[in-house]
Coordinates of C-alpha atoms in Angstrom, one line a residue:
Chain A
C1 CA -18.0 2.1 1.6
L2 CA -16.5 5.4 1.8
V3 CA -12.9 6.0 3.3
Q4 CA -10.8 8.7 4.2
V5 CA -6.7 8.0 3.6
P6 CA -4.2 11.3 5.0
L7 CA -2.1 12.7 3.1
E8 CA 1.2 14.2 5.1
K9 CA 2.8 17.1 2.6
G10 CA 6.6 16.1 3.8
K11 CA 9.6 17.4 2.9
T12 CA 10.6 16.4 -1.4
A13 CA 13.6 15.1 -2.2
R14 CA 14.2 18.1 -4.0
E15 CA 14.8 19.9 -0.8
I16 CA 16.8 17.3 1.4
L17 CA 18.8 17.4 -1.2
E18 CA 18.9 20.8 -1.4
E19 CA 20.3 20.9 2.3
Q20 CA 22.5 19.0 2.0
G21 CA 24.0 20.3 -1.3
L22 CA 23.2 17.5 -3.3
W23 CA 21.1 19.5 -6.1
E24 CA 23.2 20.5 -8.9
E25 CA 25.3 17.5 -8.5
Y26 CA 21.8 14.9 -8.0
R27 CA 19.6 16.9 -10.9
L28 CA 23.4 16.9 -13.0
K29 CA 23.8 13.1 -12.5
Y30 CA 20.1 11.9 -12.6
P31 CA 18.7 14.6 -15.4
Y32 CA 14.5 14.6 -15.2
N33 CA 11.7 14.4 -17.8
P34 CA 8.2 14.7 -16.3
M35 CA 6.8 12.5 -19.4
V36 CA 9.0 9.4 -18.9
K37 CA 6.9 8.3 -17.3
F38 CA 4.2 8.2 -19.8
D39 CA 6.7 7.4 -22.8
N40 CA 10.0 5.6 -22.8
S41 CA 10.7 7.2 -25.6
F42 CA 11.9 9.8 -23.0
A43 CA 14.1 7.1 -20.5
Chain B
V1 CA 8.4 -10.0 -15.5
G2 CA 6.7 -6.3 -16.4
T3 CA 7.8 -3.2 -16.5
Q4 CA 6.0 0.1 -15.8
S5 CA 7.2 3.6 -15.9
M6 CA 7.2 5.2 -12.8
T7 CA 7.7 8.1 -11.5
N8 CA 11.0 10.0 -9.9
D9 CA 9.4 13.5 -9.1
A10 CA 12.4 15.2 -7.1
D11 CA 9.4 18.1 -6.0
L12 CA 6.9 14.8 -5.2
A13 CA 5.4 16.2 -0.8
Y14 CA 2.5 14.4 -0.2
F15 CA 1.9 10.7 1.1
G16 CA -0.3 8.3 3.1
I17 CA 0.1 5.1 4.7
I18 CA -0.9 2.3 4.1
S19 CA -0.1 -1.8 5.7
I20 CA 0.5 -4.7 4.5
G21 CA 0.7 -7.9 6.2
T22 CA -0.9 -9.7 9.0
P23 CA -0.2 -8.2 11.4
P24 CA 0.5 -5.1 9.7
Q25 CA 3.4 -3.1 7.9
S26 CA 3.5 0.3 8.1
F27 CA 4.7 2.0 4.6
K28 CA 4.6 5.4 3.5
V29 CA 3.0 6.0 -0.6
V30 CA 2.8 8.1 -3.0
F31 CA -0.3 7.9 -4.3
D32 CA -0.2 7.4 -7.9
T33 CA -2.8 8.5 -10.4
G34 CA -0.8 8.2 -13.4
S35 CA 0.5 4.1 -13.0
S36 CA -1.1 0.9 -11.8
N37 CA 1.4 -1.0 -9.5
L38 CA 2.0 -1.1 -6.1
W39 CA 5.5 -2.3 -4.8
V40 CA 7.2 -1.3 -1.8
P41 CA 10.9 -2.0 -0.2
S42 CA 11.8 -5.9 0.9
I43 CA 14.0 -6.9 3.9
Y44 CA 16.0 -9.0 0.1
C45 CA 17.1 -5.0 -1.3
S46 CA 19.9 -4.0 0.4
S47 CA 20.7 -0.9 -2.1
P48 CA 20.9 2.8 0.0
A49 CA 17.6 4.0 -1.5
C50 CA 15.8 0.4 0.5
N51 CA 17.5 1.3 3.2
N52 CA 16.5 4.1 4.4
H53 CA 13.0 3.5 4.2
D54 CA 11.2 1.1 5.6
K55 CA 11.1 -2.7 3.9
F56 CA 8.8 -6.1 4.1
N57 CA 9.6 -9.1 5.8
P58 CA 7.8 -11.5 4.0
S59 CA 8.0 -14.1 7.2
L60 CA 5.9 -11.6 9.3
S61 CA 3.2 -11.8 7.6
S62 CA 1.1 -15.3 8.2
T63 CA -1.1 -13.9 5.0
Y64 CA 1.7 -13.4 2.6
R65 CA 2.2 -15.8 -0.5
Q66 CA 4.3 -15.5 -3.3
N67 CA 3.9 -14.6 -7.2
G68 CA 6.9 -15.8 -8.1
A69 CA 6.9 -13.6 -10.8
S70 CA 9.7 -10.4 -11.5
L71 CA 8.4 -6.7 -11.5
R72 CA 10.6 -4.3 -13.8
I73 CA 9.3 -1.1 -13.1
Q74 CA 11.4 1.4 -14.9
Y75 CA 12.2 5.5 -14.2
G76 CA 14.1 8.3 -15.5
T77 CA 16.8 7.6 -14.6
G78 CA 17.2 4.1 -12.7
S79 CA 15.4 1.3 -11.9
M80 CA 13.0 -0.1 -9.1
I81 CA 13.5 -3.9 -10.0
G82 CA 11.9 -6.5 -7.2
F83 CA 9.2 -9.9 -7.4
L84 CA 5.3 -10.3 -6.5
G85 CA 3.0 -11.3 -3.8
Y86 CA 0.5 -11.0 -2.5
D87 CA -1.0 -9.9 1.2
T88 CA -3.6 -8.3 2.8
V89 CA -3.8 -4.6 1.6
T90 CA -5.0 -1.8 4.1
V91 CA -5.9 1.0 2.2
G92 CA -8.2 3.7 4.8
G93 CA -10.3 1.4 7.1
F94 CA -10.0 -0.9 4.0
A95 CA -8.5 -4.3 4.6
V96 CA -7.7 -5.7 0.1
Q97 CA -7.2 -9.2 0.9
N98 CA -5.3 -10.9 -1.7
Q99 CA -3.7 -7.7 -2.7
I100 CA -0.3 -8.4 -5.4
F101 CA 1.8 -5.8 -5.5
G102 CA 5.6 -5.3 -6.0
L103 CA 8.3 -6.5 -3.1
S104 CA 12.0 -4.5 -4.1
T105 CA 14.5 -5.7 -4.4
S106 CA 16.8 -2.5 -5.5
E107 CA 16.1 0.7 -6.3
A108 CA 17.5 4.2 -7.5
P109 CA 20.1 5.9 -5.8
F110 CA 18.1 8.5 -6.8
M111 CA 14.6 7.1 -4.3
Q112 CA 16.7 7.2 -1.2
Y113 CA 15.5 11.3 -1.0
M114 CA 11.7 10.4 -1.1
R115 CA 9.8 10.5 1.9
A116 CA 8.1 7.4 0.5
D117 CA 8.7 4.4 0.8
G118 CA 6.3 3.2 -2.0
I119 CA 4.0 4.2 -4.2
L120 CA 0.1 3.4 -4.8
G121 CA -0.5 2.9 -8.8
L122 CA -3.8 4.4 -9.1
A123 CA -4.6 4.5 -13.5
Y124 CA -6.7 1.8 -15.0
P125 CA -5.2 -1.8 -14.5
R126 CA -3.8 -1.9 -18.6
L127 CA -0.5 0.3 -17.2
S128 CA -0.3 -2.9 -14.3
A129 CA 2.8 -3.9 -15.1
S130 CA 2.8 -7.9 -15.1
G131 CA -1.4 -7.8 -15.4
A132 CA -0.8 -7.1 -11.3
T133 CA -4.6 -6.5 -10.5
P134 CA -4.0 -2.4 -8.5
V135 CA -5.6 -1.4 -5.8
F136 CA -9.0 -0.2 -6.6
D137 CA -10.0 -2.7 -8.8
N138 CA -9.8 -5.0 -5.8
M139 CA -11.5 -2.4 -3.4
M140 CA -14.4 -2.8 -6.6
K141 CA -14.1 -6.0 -7.1
Q142 CA -14.3 -7.2 -3.6
G143 CA -17.4 -4.6 -3.0
L144 CA -15.3 -2.3 -0.6
V145 CA -16.4 0.9 -2.4
S146 CA -20.7 2.2 -2.6
Q147 CA -19.6 4.2 -5.5
D148 CA -16.5 3.2 -8.1
L149 CA -14.9 6.0 -8.0
F150 CA -12.1 8.3 -5.7
S151 CA -11.6 11.5 -4.7
V152 CA -8.0 13.9 -4.0
Y153 CA -7.9 17.3 -1.8
L154 CA -4.7 18.3 -2.0
S155 CA -3.2 21.1 0.7
S156 CA -0.5 23.3 0.8
N157 CA -0.7 23.1 4.4
S158 CA 2.3 21.1 4.8
N159 CA 0.3 20.0 8.7
S160 CA -2.4 19.0 7.9
G161 CA -5.8 18.9 5.2
S162 CA -4.6 16.2 2.6
V163 CA -6.8 13.3 2.2
V164 CA -7.6 10.3 -0.9
T165 CA -11.4 9.5 -0.3
F166 CA -12.3 6.0 -1.6
G167 CA -16.4 5.6 -2.4
G168 CA -17.3 8.7 -2.6
I169 CA -17.0 12.4 -2.8
D170 CA -15.8 15.1 0.3
P171 CA -18.3 18.4 -0.7
N172 CA -16.2 20.1 2.7
H173 CA -13.3 20.1 0.5
Y174 CA -14.5 21.4 -3.0
S175 CA -16.7 24.3 -3.5
G176 CA -19.4 25.0 -6.8
S177 CA -20.2 22.8 -9.0
I178 CA -18.2 19.8 -10.5
T179 CA -17.3 19.8 -13.8
W180 CA -17.4 15.6 -15.6
I181 CA -14.9 15.1 -18.1
P182 CA -14.9 12.9 -20.2
L183 CA -11.4 10.4 -20.4
S184 CA -10.2 10.8 -24.2
S185 CA -8.6 7.7 -23.1
E186 CA -9.3 4.7 -20.3
L187 CA -5.2 3.6 -19.6
Y188 CA -4.4 7.2 -17.6
W189 CA -6.6 9.9 -16.6
Q190 CA -5.8 11.9 -19.7
I191 CA -8.5 14.1 -20.2
T192 CA -9.2 17.3 -23.0
V193 CA -8.3 20.5 -22.6
D194 CA -9.4 23.5 -24.9
S195 CA -6.6 26.2 -24.0
V196 CA -5.3 27.5 -21.8
T197 CA -5.0 31.8 -21.8
V198 CA -3.5 34.7 -20.2
N199 CA -5.2 37.8 -19.7
G200 CA -7.6 36.0 -22.6
Q201 CA -5.3 36.1 -24.6
V202 CA -4.3 32.1 -26.8
V203 CA -0.4 30.9 -25.2
A204 CA -0.1 27.6 -25.9
C205 CA -3.3 25.2 -26.7
N206 CA -4.1 26.2 -29.2
G207 CA -7.2 24.3 -30.5
G208 CA -7.7 21.3 -28.3
C209 CA -4.4 19.6 -26.3
Q210 CA -3.7 16.3 -24.3
A211 CA -3.3 15.9 -20.7
I212 CA -2.8 13.8 -17.2
V213 CA -4.7 14.4 -14.8
D214 CA -1.4 13.1 -12.0
T215 CA -1.4 13.7 -9.0
G216 CA 2.5 11.5 -9.1
T217 CA 4.4 14.7 -10.8
S218 CA 4.3 17.8 -9.0
L219 CA 4.5 20.3 -11.7
I220 CA 2.2 21.0 -14.7
V221 CA 4.4 20.0 -18.2
G222 CA 3.3 20.3 -21.3
P223 CA 5.2 20.9 -25.3
Q224 CA 7.9 22.6 -24.6
S225 CA 7.0 25.9 -27.3
S226 CA 3.5 26.1 -24.6
I227 CA 5.7 26.0 -22.3
S228 CA 8.0 28.5 -23.1
N229 CA 5.9 30.7 -23.8
I230 CA 4.0 30.7 -21.0
N231 CA 7.3 30.9 -19.0
Q232 CA 7.6 34.1 -20.2
V233 CA 4.5 35.7 -20.2
V234 CA 4.1 35.7 -16.1
G235 CA 8.4 36.6 -16.4
A236 CA 10.2 33.7 -15.5
Y237 CA 13.4 33.1 -16.6
S238 CA 15.9 30.6 -16.7
Q239 CA 18.6 29.7 -15.2
N240 CA 21.1 26.0 -14.3
G241 CA 18.0 23.8 -16.2
N242 CA 15.6 26.0 -13.5
D243 CA 12.3 28.2 -14.4
M244 CA 12.9 30.7 -12.0
V245 CA 11.1 33.9 -11.2
S246 CA 12.0 36.8 -9.0
C247 CA 9.9 35.9 -5.8
N248 CA 9.2 39.7 -5.7
N249 CA 7.4 39.9 -8.4
I250 CA 4.6 37.5 -7.5
G251 CA 1.9 39.1 -6.8
Q252 CA 1.9 41.6 -9.7
M253 CA 2.3 37.5 -11.7
P254 CA -1.2 37.4 -14.7
D255 CA -3.2 34.0 -14.2
V256 CA -3.1 30.9 -16.8
T257 CA -6.3 29.9 -17.1
F258 CA -7.0 26.5 -18.7
H259 CA -9.7 26.2 -20.9
I260 CA -11.8 22.4 -20.4
Q261 CA -14.8 21.7 -21.0
G262 CA -16.3 24.5 -22.0
Q263 CA -15.5 25.8 -17.9
E264 CA -12.4 27.6 -16.9
F265 CA -10.0 26.9 -14.6
T266 CA -7.5 29.3 -13.3
L267 CA -4.1 29.4 -11.3
P268 CA -3.4 32.3 -9.9
S269 CA 0.9 32.9 -9.8
S270 CA 0.3 32.0 -5.4
A271 CA -0.9 29.2 -7.2
Y272 CA 2.1 28.4 -9.6
I273 CA 5.1 29.4 -8.1
R274 CA 6.6 27.7 -5.6
Q275 CA 10.1 29.0 -3.3
S276 CA 12.5 26.8 -2.9
Y277 CA 16.2 27.0 -1.3
Y278 CA 17.3 28.2 -4.4
G279 CA 14.5 30.7 -4.5
C280 CA 11.0 31.0 -6.6
H281 CA 10.4 28.0 -9.4
S282 CA 8.2 28.7 -12.2
G283 CA 4.8 25.2 -11.8
F284 CA 5.4 24.9 -15.2
G285 CA 7.8 22.9 -17.3
N286 CA 8.7 21.0 -19.8
G287 CA 8.0 17.6 -21.4
G288 CA 9.0 17.6 -24.8
S289 CA 6.5 15.9 -25.1
S290 CA 2.3 17.4 -27.3
L291 CA 1.0 15.4 -23.8
W292 CA 0.1 17.6 -20.8
I293 CA 0.1 16.6 -17.3
L294 CA -1.8 18.2 -15.4
G295 CA 0.1 17.8 -11.3
D296 CA -0.2 18.5 -8.4
V297 CA -0.1 22.0 -9.2
F298 CA -3.0 22.1 -10.7
I299 CA -4.5 19.4 -8.1
R300 CA -4.5 21.2 -4.7
Q301 CA -6.4 24.0 -7.1
Y302 CA -9.2 22.0 -8.4
Y303 CA -10.3 18.7 -6.0
S304 CA -10.6 15.9 -8.2
I305 CA -12.2 13.8 -8.6
F306 CA -11.6 10.4 -10.7
D307 CA -15.1 7.9 -11.5
R308 CA -13.3 5.0 -12.8
G309 CA -17.2 3.4 -13.1
Q310 CA -18.5 6.9 -15.8
N311 CA -14.9 6.9 -17.0
R312 CA -14.5 10.7 -16.4
V313 CA -12.5 12.8 -14.0
G314 CA -14.6 15.2 -12.1
L315 CA -13.4 18.9 -10.9
A316 CA -14.2 22.0 -8.8
R317 CA -12.4 24.7 -6.7
A318 CA -10.6 23.4 -4.5
A319 CA -11.7 24.4 -0.6

């Protein structure tokens, strides 16, 4: 009755975008506020 | 149609493998304590984001049943749209029968760059879009877990070690005693923080504040003035919308301490500074709300136990 799911620590979206030189474009095009997940007024 | 806000955090790094259907189809998912729905891409989605991920094909599963209801999940920068179905979901060794889940038909462009295919929410059912029963609620209902709790250990090591444990607490992943903190709201994993100090001085959360322990947020997020204070004290400066620090100064930066339930939860600079292609960033981000989010930056330092049975969070120094 106890199960463990290993988690992989992979590349982040930011790292992938930075490697492709797209991070600045994406950051400006899709500005992100972490609070939007908990409060729609930030959407 | 039900809606739920979710993450599109560009710094999320941790994911695990689950499978859905018979025979099983595998997916990488973020185990997200800040949301409650399970969803994965489906073959009915042709967005670039879906095309970059594994997709669930219902017709290949003998145990799949359609629900018919639509699902819309709002991101900060777009949305995931889809529909609901039921199937067997295998998480670790547990086969959760008749689990309701979302199959996306459209996804926001940003998802294209996330490693995970989907999200598995671990917050309370009241938060769930379309009233879909969360995976852990079905684990409890179906008697799959001996204790109604799960725990999360996040390792800084990129290769291995991070783990979600369902049904128990793994003493190998923490040292010292566990501080149990009652929830202040049974919607998210929300607790009360008493204050935040640096070198014994209160720099934020004076008089107390509310914080959500969230594996689906990468940073520690707080109100603008509080985060500005902390970043100023640790020597961060703003550059192109990012809070940067000099990589050479990490060793000289002070500890930041969260006071919770009469205990001190201290973060050394090595924990709250992250290095990227562009340099070193502060792990404290502005959320613009009075609410705080204790994300992966915090959870990496403190093994976190999410106790649905007693509606409390347990924190202990990660080992």
